[in-house]
mmCIF file of C-alpha atoms in Angstrom:
data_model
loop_
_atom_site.group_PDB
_atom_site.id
_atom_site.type_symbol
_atom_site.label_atom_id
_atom_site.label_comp_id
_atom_site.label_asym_id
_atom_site.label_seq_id
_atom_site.Cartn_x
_atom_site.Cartn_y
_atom_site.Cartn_z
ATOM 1 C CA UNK H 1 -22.378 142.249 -61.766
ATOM 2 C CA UNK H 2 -25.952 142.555 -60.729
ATOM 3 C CA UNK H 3 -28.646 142.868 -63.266
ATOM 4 C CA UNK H 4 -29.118 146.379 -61.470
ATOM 5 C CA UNK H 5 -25.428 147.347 -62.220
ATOM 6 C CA UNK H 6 -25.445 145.825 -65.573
ATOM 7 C CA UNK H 7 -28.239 148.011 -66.835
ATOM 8 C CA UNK H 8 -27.243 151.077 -64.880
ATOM 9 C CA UNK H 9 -23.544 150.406 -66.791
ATOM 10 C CA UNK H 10 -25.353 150.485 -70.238
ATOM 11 C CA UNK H 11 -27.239 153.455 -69.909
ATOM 12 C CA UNK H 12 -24.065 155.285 -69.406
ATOM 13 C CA UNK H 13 -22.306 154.199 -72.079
ATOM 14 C CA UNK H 14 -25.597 154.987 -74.280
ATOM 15 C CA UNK H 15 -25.525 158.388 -72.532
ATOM 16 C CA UNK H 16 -22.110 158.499 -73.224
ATOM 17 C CA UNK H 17 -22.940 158.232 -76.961
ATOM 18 C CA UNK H 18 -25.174 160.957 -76.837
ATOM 19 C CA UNK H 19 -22.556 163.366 -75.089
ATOM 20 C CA UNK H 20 -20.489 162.698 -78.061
ATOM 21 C CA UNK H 21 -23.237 163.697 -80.741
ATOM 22 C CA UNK H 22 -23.765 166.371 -78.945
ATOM 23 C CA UNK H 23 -20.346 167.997 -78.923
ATOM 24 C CA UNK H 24 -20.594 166.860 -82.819
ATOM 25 C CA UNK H 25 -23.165 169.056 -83.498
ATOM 26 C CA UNK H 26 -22.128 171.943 -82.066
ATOM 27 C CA UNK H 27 -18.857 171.803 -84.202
ATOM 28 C CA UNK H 28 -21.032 171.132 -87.372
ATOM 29 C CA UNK H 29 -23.503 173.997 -87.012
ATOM 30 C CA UNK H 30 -20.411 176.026 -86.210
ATOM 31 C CA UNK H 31 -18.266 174.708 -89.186
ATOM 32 C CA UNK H 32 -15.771 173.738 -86.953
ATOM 33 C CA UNK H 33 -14.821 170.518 -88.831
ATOM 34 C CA UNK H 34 -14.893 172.272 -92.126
ATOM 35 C CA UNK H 35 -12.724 174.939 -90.946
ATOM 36 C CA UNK H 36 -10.089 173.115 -89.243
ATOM 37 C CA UNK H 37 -9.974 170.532 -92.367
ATOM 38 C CA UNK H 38 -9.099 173.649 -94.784
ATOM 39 C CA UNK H 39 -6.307 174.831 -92.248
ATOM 40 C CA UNK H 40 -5.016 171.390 -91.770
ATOM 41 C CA UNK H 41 -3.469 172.248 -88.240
ATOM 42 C CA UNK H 42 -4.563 174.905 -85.713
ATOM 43 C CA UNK H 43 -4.409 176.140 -81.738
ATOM 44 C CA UNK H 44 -8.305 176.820 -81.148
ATOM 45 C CA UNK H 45 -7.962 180.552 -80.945
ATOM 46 C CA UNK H 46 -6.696 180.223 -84.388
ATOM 47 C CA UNK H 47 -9.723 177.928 -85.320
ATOM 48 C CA UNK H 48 -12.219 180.362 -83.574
ATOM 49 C CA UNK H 49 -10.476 183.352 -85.504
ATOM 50 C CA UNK H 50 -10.898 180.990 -89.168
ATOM 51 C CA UNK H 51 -14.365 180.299 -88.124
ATOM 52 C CA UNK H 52 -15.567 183.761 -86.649
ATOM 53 C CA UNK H 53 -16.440 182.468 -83.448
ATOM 54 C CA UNK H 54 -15.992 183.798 -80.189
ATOM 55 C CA UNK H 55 -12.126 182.220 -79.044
ATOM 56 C CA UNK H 56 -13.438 181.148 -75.404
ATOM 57 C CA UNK H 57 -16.263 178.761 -76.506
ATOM 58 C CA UNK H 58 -13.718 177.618 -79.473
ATOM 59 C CA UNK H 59 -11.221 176.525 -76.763
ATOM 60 C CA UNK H 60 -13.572 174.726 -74.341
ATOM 61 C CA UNK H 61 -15.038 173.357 -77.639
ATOM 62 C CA UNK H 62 -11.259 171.810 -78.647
ATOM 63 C CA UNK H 63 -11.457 170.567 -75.200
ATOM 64 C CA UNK H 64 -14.374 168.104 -75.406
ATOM 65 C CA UNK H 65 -13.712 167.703 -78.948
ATOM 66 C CA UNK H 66 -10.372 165.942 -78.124
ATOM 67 C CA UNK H 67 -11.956 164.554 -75.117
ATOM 68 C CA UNK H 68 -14.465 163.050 -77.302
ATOM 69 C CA UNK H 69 -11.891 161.791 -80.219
ATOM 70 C CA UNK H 70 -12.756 164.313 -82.750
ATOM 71 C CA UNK H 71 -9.474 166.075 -82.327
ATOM 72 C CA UNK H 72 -5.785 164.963 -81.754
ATOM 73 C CA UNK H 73 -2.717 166.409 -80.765
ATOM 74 C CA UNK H 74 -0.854 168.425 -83.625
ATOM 75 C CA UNK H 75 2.976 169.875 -82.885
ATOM 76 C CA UNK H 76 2.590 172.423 -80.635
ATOM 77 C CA UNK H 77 -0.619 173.734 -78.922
ATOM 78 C CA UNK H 78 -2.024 172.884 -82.190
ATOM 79 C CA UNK H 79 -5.424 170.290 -83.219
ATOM 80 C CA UNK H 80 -6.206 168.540 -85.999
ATOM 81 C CA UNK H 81 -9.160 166.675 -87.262
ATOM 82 C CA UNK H 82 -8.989 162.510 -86.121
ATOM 83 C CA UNK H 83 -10.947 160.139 -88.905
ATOM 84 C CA UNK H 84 -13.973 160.161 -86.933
ATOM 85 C CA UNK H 85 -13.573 164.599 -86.729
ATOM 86 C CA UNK H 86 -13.028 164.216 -90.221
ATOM 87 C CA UNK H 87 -15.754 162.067 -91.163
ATOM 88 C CA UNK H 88 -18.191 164.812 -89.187
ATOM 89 C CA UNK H 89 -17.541 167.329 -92.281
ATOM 90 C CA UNK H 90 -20.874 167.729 -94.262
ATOM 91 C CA UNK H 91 -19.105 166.943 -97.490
ATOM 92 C CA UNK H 92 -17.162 164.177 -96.330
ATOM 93 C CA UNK H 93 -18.138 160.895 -98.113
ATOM 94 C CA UNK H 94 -20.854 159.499 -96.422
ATOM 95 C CA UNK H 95 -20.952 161.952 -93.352
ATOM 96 C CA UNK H 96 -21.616 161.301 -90.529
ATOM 97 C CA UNK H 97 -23.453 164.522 -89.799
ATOM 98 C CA UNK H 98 -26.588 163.362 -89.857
ATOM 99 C CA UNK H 99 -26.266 161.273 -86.890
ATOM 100 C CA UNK H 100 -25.358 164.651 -84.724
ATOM 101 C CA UNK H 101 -28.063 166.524 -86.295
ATOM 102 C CA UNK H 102 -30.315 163.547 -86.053
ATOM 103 C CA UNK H 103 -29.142 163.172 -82.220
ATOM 104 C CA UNK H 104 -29.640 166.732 -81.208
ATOM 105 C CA UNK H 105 -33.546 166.945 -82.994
ATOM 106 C CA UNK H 106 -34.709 163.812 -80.727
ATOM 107 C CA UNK H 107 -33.571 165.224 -77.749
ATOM 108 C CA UNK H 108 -35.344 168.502 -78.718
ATOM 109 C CA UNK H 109 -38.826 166.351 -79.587
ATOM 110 C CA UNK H 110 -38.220 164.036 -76.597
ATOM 111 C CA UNK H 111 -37.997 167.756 -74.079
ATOM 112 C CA UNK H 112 -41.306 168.923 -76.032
ATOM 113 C CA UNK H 113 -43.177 165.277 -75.352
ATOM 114 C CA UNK H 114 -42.535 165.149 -71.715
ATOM 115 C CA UNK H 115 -43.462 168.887 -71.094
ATOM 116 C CA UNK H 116 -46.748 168.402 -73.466
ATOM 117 C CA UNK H 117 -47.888 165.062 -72.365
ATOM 118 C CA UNK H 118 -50.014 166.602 -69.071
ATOM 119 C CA UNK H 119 -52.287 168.790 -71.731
ATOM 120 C CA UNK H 120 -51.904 166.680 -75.056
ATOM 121 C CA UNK H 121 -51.051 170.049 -76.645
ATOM 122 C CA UNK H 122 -49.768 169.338 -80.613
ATOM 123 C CA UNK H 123 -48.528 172.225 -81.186
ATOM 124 C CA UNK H 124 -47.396 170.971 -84.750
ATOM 125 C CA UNK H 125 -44.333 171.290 -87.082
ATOM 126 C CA UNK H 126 -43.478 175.159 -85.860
ATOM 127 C CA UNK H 127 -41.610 172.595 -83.114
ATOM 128 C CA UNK H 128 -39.049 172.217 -85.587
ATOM 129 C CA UNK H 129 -38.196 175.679 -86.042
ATOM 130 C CA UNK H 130 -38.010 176.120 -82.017
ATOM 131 C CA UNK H 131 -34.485 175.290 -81.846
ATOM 132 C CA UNK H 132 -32.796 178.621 -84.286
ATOM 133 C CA UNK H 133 -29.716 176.384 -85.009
ATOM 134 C CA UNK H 134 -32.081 172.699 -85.992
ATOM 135 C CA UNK H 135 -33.692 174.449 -89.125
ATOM 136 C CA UNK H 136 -30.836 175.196 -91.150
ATOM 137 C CA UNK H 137 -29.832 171.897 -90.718
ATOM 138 C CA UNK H 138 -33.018 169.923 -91.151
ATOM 139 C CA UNK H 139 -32.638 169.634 -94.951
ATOM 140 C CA UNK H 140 -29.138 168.559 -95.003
ATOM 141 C CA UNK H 141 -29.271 165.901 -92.812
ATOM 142 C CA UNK H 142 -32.314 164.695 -95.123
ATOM 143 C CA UNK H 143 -30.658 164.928 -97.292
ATOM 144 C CA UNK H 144 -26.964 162.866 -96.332
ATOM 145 C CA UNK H 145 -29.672 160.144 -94.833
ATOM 146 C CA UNK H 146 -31.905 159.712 -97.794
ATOM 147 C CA UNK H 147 -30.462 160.889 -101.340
ATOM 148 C CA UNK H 148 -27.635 158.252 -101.433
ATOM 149 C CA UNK H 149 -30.467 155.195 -101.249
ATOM 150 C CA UNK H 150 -33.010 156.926 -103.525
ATOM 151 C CA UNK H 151 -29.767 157.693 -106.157
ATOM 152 C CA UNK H 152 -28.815 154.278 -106.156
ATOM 153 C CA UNK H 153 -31.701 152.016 -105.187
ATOM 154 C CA UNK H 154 -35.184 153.416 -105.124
ATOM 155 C CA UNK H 155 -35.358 155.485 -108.431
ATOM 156 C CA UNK H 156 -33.712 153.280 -110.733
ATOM 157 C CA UNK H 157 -36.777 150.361 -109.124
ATOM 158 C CA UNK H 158 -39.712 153.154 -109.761
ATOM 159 C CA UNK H 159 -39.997 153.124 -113.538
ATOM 160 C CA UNK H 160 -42.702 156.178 -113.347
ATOM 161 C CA UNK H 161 -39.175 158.649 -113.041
ATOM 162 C CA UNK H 162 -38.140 157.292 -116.564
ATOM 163 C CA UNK H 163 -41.779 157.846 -117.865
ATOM 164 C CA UNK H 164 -41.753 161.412 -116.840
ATOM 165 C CA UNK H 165 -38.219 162.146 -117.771
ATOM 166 C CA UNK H 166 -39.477 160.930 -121.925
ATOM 167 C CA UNK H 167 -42.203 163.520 -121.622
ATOM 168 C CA UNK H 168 -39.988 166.130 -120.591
ATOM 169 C CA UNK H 169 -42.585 166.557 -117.521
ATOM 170 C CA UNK H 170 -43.017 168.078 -114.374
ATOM 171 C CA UNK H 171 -42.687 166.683 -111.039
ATOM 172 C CA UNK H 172 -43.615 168.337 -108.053
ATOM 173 C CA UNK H 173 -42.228 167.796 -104.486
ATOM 174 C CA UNK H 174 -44.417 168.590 -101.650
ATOM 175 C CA UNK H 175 -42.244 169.078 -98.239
ATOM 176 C CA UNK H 176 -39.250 169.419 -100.747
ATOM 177 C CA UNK H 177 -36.994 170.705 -97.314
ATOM 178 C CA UNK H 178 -33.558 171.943 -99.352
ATOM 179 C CA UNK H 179 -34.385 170.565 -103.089
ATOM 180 C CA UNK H 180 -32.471 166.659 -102.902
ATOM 181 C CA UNK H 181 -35.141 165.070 -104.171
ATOM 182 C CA UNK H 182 -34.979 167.160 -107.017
ATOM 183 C CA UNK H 183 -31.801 167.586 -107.497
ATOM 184 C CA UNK H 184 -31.162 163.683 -107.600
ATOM 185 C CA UNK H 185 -33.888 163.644 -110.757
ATOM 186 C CA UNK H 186 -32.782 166.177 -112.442
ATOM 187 C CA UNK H 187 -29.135 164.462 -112.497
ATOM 188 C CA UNK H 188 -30.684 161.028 -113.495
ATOM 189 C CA UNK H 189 -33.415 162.315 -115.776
ATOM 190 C CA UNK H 190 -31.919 165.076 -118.057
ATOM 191 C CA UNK H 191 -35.579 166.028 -119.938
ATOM 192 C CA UNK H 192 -37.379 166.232 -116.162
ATOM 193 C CA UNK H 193 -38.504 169.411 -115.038
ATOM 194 C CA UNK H 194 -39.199 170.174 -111.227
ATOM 195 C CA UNK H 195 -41.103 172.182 -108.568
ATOM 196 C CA UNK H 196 -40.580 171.777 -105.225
ATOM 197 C CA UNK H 197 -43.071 173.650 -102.447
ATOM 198 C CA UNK H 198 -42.364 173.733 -98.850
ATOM 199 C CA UNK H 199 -43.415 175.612 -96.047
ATOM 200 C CA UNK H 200 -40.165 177.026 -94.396
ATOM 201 C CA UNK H 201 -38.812 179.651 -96.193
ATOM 202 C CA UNK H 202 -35.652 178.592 -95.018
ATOM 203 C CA UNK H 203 -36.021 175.440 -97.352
ATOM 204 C CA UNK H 204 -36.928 177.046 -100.321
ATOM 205 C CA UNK H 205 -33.502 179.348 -100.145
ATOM 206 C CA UNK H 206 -31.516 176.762 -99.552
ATOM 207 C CA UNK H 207 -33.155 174.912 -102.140
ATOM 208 C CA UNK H 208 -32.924 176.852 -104.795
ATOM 209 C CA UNK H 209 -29.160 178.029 -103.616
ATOM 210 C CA UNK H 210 -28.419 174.526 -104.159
ATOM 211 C CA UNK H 211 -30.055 173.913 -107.464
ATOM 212 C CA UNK H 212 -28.566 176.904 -108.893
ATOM 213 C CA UNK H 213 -24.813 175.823 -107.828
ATOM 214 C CA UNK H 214 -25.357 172.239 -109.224
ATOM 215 C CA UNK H 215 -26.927 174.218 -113.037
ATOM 216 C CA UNK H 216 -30.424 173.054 -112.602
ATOM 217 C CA UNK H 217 -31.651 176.204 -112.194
ATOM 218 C CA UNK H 218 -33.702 176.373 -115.792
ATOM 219 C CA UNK H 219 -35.169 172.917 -114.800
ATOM 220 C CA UNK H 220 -35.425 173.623 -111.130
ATOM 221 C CA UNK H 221 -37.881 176.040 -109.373
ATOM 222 C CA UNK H 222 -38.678 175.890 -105.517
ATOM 223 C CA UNK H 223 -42.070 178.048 -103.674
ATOM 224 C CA UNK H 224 -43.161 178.637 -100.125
ATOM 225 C CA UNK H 225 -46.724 177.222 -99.967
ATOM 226 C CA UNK H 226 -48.816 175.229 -98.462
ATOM 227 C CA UNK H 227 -49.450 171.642 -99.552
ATOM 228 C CA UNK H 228 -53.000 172.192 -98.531
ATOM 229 C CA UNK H 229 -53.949 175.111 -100.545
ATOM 230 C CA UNK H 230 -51.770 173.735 -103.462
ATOM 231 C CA UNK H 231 -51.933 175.660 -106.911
ATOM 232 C CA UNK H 232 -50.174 174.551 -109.475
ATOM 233 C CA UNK H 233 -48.689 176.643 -112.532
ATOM 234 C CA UNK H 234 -49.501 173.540 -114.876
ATOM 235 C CA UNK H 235 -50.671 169.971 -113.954
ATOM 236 C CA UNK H 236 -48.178 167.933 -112.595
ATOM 237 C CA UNK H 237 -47.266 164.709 -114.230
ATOM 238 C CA UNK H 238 -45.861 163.773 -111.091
ATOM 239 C CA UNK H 239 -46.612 164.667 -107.388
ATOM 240 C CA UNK H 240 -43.795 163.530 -104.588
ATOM 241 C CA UNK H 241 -44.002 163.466 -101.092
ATOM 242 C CA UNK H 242 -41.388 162.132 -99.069
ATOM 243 C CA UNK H 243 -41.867 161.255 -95.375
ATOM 244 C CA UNK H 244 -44.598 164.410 -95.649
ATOM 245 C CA UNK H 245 -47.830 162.264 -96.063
ATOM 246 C CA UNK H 246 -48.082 161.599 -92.478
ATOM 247 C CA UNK H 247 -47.915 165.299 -92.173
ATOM 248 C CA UNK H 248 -51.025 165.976 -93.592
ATOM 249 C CA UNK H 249 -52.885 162.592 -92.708
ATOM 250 C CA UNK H 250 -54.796 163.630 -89.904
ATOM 251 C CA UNK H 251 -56.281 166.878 -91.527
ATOM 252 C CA UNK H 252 -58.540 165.094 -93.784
ATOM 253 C CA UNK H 253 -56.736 162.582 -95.579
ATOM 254 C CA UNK H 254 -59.930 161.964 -98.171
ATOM 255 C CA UNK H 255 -60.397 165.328 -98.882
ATOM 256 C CA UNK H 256 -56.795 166.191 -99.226
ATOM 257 C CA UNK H 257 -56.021 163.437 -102.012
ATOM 258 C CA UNK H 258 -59.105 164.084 -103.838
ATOM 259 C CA UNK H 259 -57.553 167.604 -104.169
ATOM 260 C CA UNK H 260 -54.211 166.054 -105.105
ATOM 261 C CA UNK H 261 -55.859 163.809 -107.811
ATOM 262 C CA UNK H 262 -56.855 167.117 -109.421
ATOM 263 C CA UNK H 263 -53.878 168.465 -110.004
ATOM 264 C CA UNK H 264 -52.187 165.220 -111.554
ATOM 265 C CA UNK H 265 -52.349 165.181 -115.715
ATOM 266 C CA UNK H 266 -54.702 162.019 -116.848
ATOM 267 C CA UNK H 267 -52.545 159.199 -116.001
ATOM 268 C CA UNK H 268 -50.214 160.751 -113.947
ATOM 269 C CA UNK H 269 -48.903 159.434 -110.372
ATOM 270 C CA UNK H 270 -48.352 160.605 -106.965
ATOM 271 C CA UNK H 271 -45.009 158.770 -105.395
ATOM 272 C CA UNK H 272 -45.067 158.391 -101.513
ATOM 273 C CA UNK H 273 -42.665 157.668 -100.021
ATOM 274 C CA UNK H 274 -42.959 156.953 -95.782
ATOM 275 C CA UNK H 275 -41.113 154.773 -93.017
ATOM 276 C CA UNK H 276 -43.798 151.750 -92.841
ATOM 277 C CA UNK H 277 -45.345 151.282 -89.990
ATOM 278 C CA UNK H 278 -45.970 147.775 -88.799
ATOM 279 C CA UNK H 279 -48.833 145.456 -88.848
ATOM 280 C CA UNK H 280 -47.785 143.548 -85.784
ATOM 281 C CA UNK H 281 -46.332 145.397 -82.778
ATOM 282 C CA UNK H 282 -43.690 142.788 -82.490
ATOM 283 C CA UNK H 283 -41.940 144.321 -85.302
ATOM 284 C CA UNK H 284 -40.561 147.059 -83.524
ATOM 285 C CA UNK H 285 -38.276 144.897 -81.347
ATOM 286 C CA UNK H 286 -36.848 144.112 -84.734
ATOM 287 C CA UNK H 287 -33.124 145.825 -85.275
ATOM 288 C CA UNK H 288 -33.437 148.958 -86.372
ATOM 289 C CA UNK H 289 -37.164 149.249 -86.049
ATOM 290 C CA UNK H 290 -36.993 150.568 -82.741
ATOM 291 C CA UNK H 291 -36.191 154.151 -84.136
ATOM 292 C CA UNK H 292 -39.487 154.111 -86.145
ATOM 293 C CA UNK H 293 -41.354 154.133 -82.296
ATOM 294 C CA UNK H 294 -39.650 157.162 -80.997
ATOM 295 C CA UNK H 295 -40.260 158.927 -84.249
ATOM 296 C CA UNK H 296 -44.427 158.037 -83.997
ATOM 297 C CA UNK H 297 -44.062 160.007 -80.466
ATOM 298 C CA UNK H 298 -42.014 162.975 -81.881
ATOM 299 C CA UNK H 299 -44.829 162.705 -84.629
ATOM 300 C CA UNK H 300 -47.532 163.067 -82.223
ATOM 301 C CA UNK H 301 -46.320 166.262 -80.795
ATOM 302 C CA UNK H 302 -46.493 167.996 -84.325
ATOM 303 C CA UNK H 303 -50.054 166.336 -84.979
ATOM 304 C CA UNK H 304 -49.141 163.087 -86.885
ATOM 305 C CA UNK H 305 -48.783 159.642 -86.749
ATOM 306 C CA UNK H 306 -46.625 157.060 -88.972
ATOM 307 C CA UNK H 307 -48.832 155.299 -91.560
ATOM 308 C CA UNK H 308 -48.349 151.508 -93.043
ATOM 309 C CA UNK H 309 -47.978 151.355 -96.788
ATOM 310 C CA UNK H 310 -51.370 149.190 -96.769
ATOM 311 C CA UNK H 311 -53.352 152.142 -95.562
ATOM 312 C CA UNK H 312 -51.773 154.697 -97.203
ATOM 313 C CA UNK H 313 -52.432 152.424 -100.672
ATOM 314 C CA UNK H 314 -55.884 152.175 -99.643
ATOM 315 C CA UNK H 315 -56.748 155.530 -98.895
ATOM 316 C CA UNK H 316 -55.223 156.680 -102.626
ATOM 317 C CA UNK H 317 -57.677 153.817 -104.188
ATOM 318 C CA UNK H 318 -60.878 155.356 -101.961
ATOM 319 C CA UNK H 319 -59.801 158.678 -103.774
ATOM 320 C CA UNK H 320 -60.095 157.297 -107.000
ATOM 321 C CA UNK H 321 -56.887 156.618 -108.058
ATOM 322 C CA UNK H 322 -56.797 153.892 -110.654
ATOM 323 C CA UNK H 323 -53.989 151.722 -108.890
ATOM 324 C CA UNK H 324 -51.958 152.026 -106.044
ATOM 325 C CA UNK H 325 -48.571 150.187 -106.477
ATOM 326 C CA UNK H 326 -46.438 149.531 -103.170
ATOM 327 C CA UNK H 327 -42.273 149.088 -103.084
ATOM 328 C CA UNK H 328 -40.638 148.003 -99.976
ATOM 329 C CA UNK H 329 -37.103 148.863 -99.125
ATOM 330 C CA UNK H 330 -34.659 148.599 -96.274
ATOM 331 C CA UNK H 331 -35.995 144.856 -95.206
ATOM 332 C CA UNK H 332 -39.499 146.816 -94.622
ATOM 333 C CA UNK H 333 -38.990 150.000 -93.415
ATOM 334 C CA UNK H 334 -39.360 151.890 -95.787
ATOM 335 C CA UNK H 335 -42.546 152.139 -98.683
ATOM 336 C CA UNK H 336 -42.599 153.513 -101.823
ATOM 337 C CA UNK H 337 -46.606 154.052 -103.338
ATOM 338 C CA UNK H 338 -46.959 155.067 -106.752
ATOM 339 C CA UNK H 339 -50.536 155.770 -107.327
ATOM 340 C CA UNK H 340 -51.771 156.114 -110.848
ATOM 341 C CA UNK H 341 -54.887 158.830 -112.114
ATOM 342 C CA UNK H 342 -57.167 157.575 -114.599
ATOM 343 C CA UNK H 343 -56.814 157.969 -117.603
ATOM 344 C CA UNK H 344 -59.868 159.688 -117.638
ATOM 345 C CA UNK H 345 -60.409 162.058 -114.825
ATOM 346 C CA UNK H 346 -63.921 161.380 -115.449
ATOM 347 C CA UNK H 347 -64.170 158.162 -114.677
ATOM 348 C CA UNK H 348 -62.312 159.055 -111.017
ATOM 349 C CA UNK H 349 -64.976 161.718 -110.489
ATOM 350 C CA UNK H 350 -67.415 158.843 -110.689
ATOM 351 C CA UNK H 351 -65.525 156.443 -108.711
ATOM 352 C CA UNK H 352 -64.815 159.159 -105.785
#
């Protein structure tokens, strides 16, 4: 086979892939897994009655779904879910969800950078709400990504949560999307209390939804603002932002954590959390790096960049925090800062 042929032969299996993600999503953000799980067995007219969906789309959908090995053959006319199909449910144990959800958002942000790229138009986050079926969606697959590793590896390493938790204080999440972060302190830490602030309203309902069905809702609160104009009911003895710094970064990063530094108690901390952008370019030939590239150019079209955990450190010490302490994960990828107030807000006002 000719180098030509060779390539040419991999690009349609990866396109392949894609195919398959994409008839994936469609049967997530139509509960189509879910639904066909709880009726064990079912001819797709059936499924599409179940579901509430309209019976022709159902029945081309059982089509490329057993095309695709998400369905097999049942008695009869009759699907039912295959391991992979079931593993696609949203509450299966570690779903696989995210991947369609993930899958179907790139293709979206790779559309908007080749149409914007003439102009350089940034037309910002709003992108993400383009798509009416992405949104809903956007938190969740956060969430089935991120909450299992920050459960089980990066809160038990940050000793700040355990702090907080003895004080019975408040932490706030900025960019909170559907309330995980939360959610996964408030089960750890029993004392914590929490606010989360985003600004899709879509988050916040889902977010407080879910904090409500899991009993945090005393602990728990969620807001539609805007991390820029923040205004807090009481300071925070914690201020989160996960994968949201980045967001805000090119808007006046200075100005923006000297306003963030006044909202944190006297020896308080902000925790950022970002992917962590390499020093040397040659990292992103790395495996699994190369996903960190495409994101910086879906990034660009909402009017951010990816920042490394040194710069991010050293921007929170030029605001005056007192000390900026940096936590790798994921061999690298991933950076967790916690950056500590004075003691004295005094002295930061003097160092700032």
């Amino acid at each position: 086979m000719t180098m030509t042929a060779d390539l040419k032969a991999r690009f349609q299996a990866q396109a392949q892939g894609a195919m398959v993600l994409y008839v994936g999503y469609i049967g997530v953000v139509n509960r189509l897994f879910e639904t066909l799980a709880r009726l064990g067995a079912a001819e797709s007219d059936a499924l599409a009655a179940a579901a509430g969906k309209d019976a022709g789309y159902v029945r081309r959908w059982c089509d490329a779904a057993y095309a695709t090995g998400y369905l097999e053959d049942a008695e009869g006319a009759r699907f039912r879910l295959s391991a992979i199909g079931a593993a696609m449910r949203p509450d299966a144990p570690e779903t696989l969800m995210p991947v369609a959800v993930q899958a179907m958002l790139s293709a979206h942000m790779a559309e908007r950078a080749a149409g914007l790229m003439p102009s350089g138009a940034r037309p910002g986050e709003q992108v993400l709400a383009e798509c009416e079926t992405l949104l809903p969606w956007f938190g969740p697959m956060l969430e089935a990504s991120y909450a299992p590793v920050f459960e089980t590896t990066i809160s038990p390493a940050i000793p700040i949560f355990s702090e907080i938790d003895r004080q019975a204080g408040l932490a706030v999440d900025l960019g909170c999307g559907n309330g995980w972060y939360l959610r996964v302190l408030a089960r750890r830490y029993p004392h914590l209390r929490g606010l989360g602030v985003d600004g899709f309203a879509e988050n916040i309902a889902q977010a407080t939804t879910l904090a409500e069905t899991e009993g945090f809702g005393a602990r728990l609160s969620f807001a539609v603002g805007d991390a820029h104009h923040l205004a807090l009911p009481e300071p925070a003895d914690l201020i989160a932002m996960n994968r949201a710094l980045h967001h805000v970064w090119e808007g006046g990063i200075a100005r923006f954590l000297d306003r963030l530094r006044g909202q944190i108690k006297p020896g308080g901390a902000a925790v950022i959390w970002e992917p962590n952008w390499p020093a040397e370019r040659a990292a992103l030939r790395k495996p699994g790096w190369a996903r960190l590239a495409f994101q910086n150019l879906t990034e660009h079209v909402q009017g951010n960049h990816l920042l490394g955990a040194e710069e991010i450190a050293a921007a929170f010490l030029a605001a005056g925090f007192a000390e900026a302490t940096t936590h790798l994960f994921a061999e690298g990828k991933e950076a967790v800062i916690v950056a500590r107030t004075p003691k004295d807000h005094r002295t930061a006002g003097q160092r700032a």
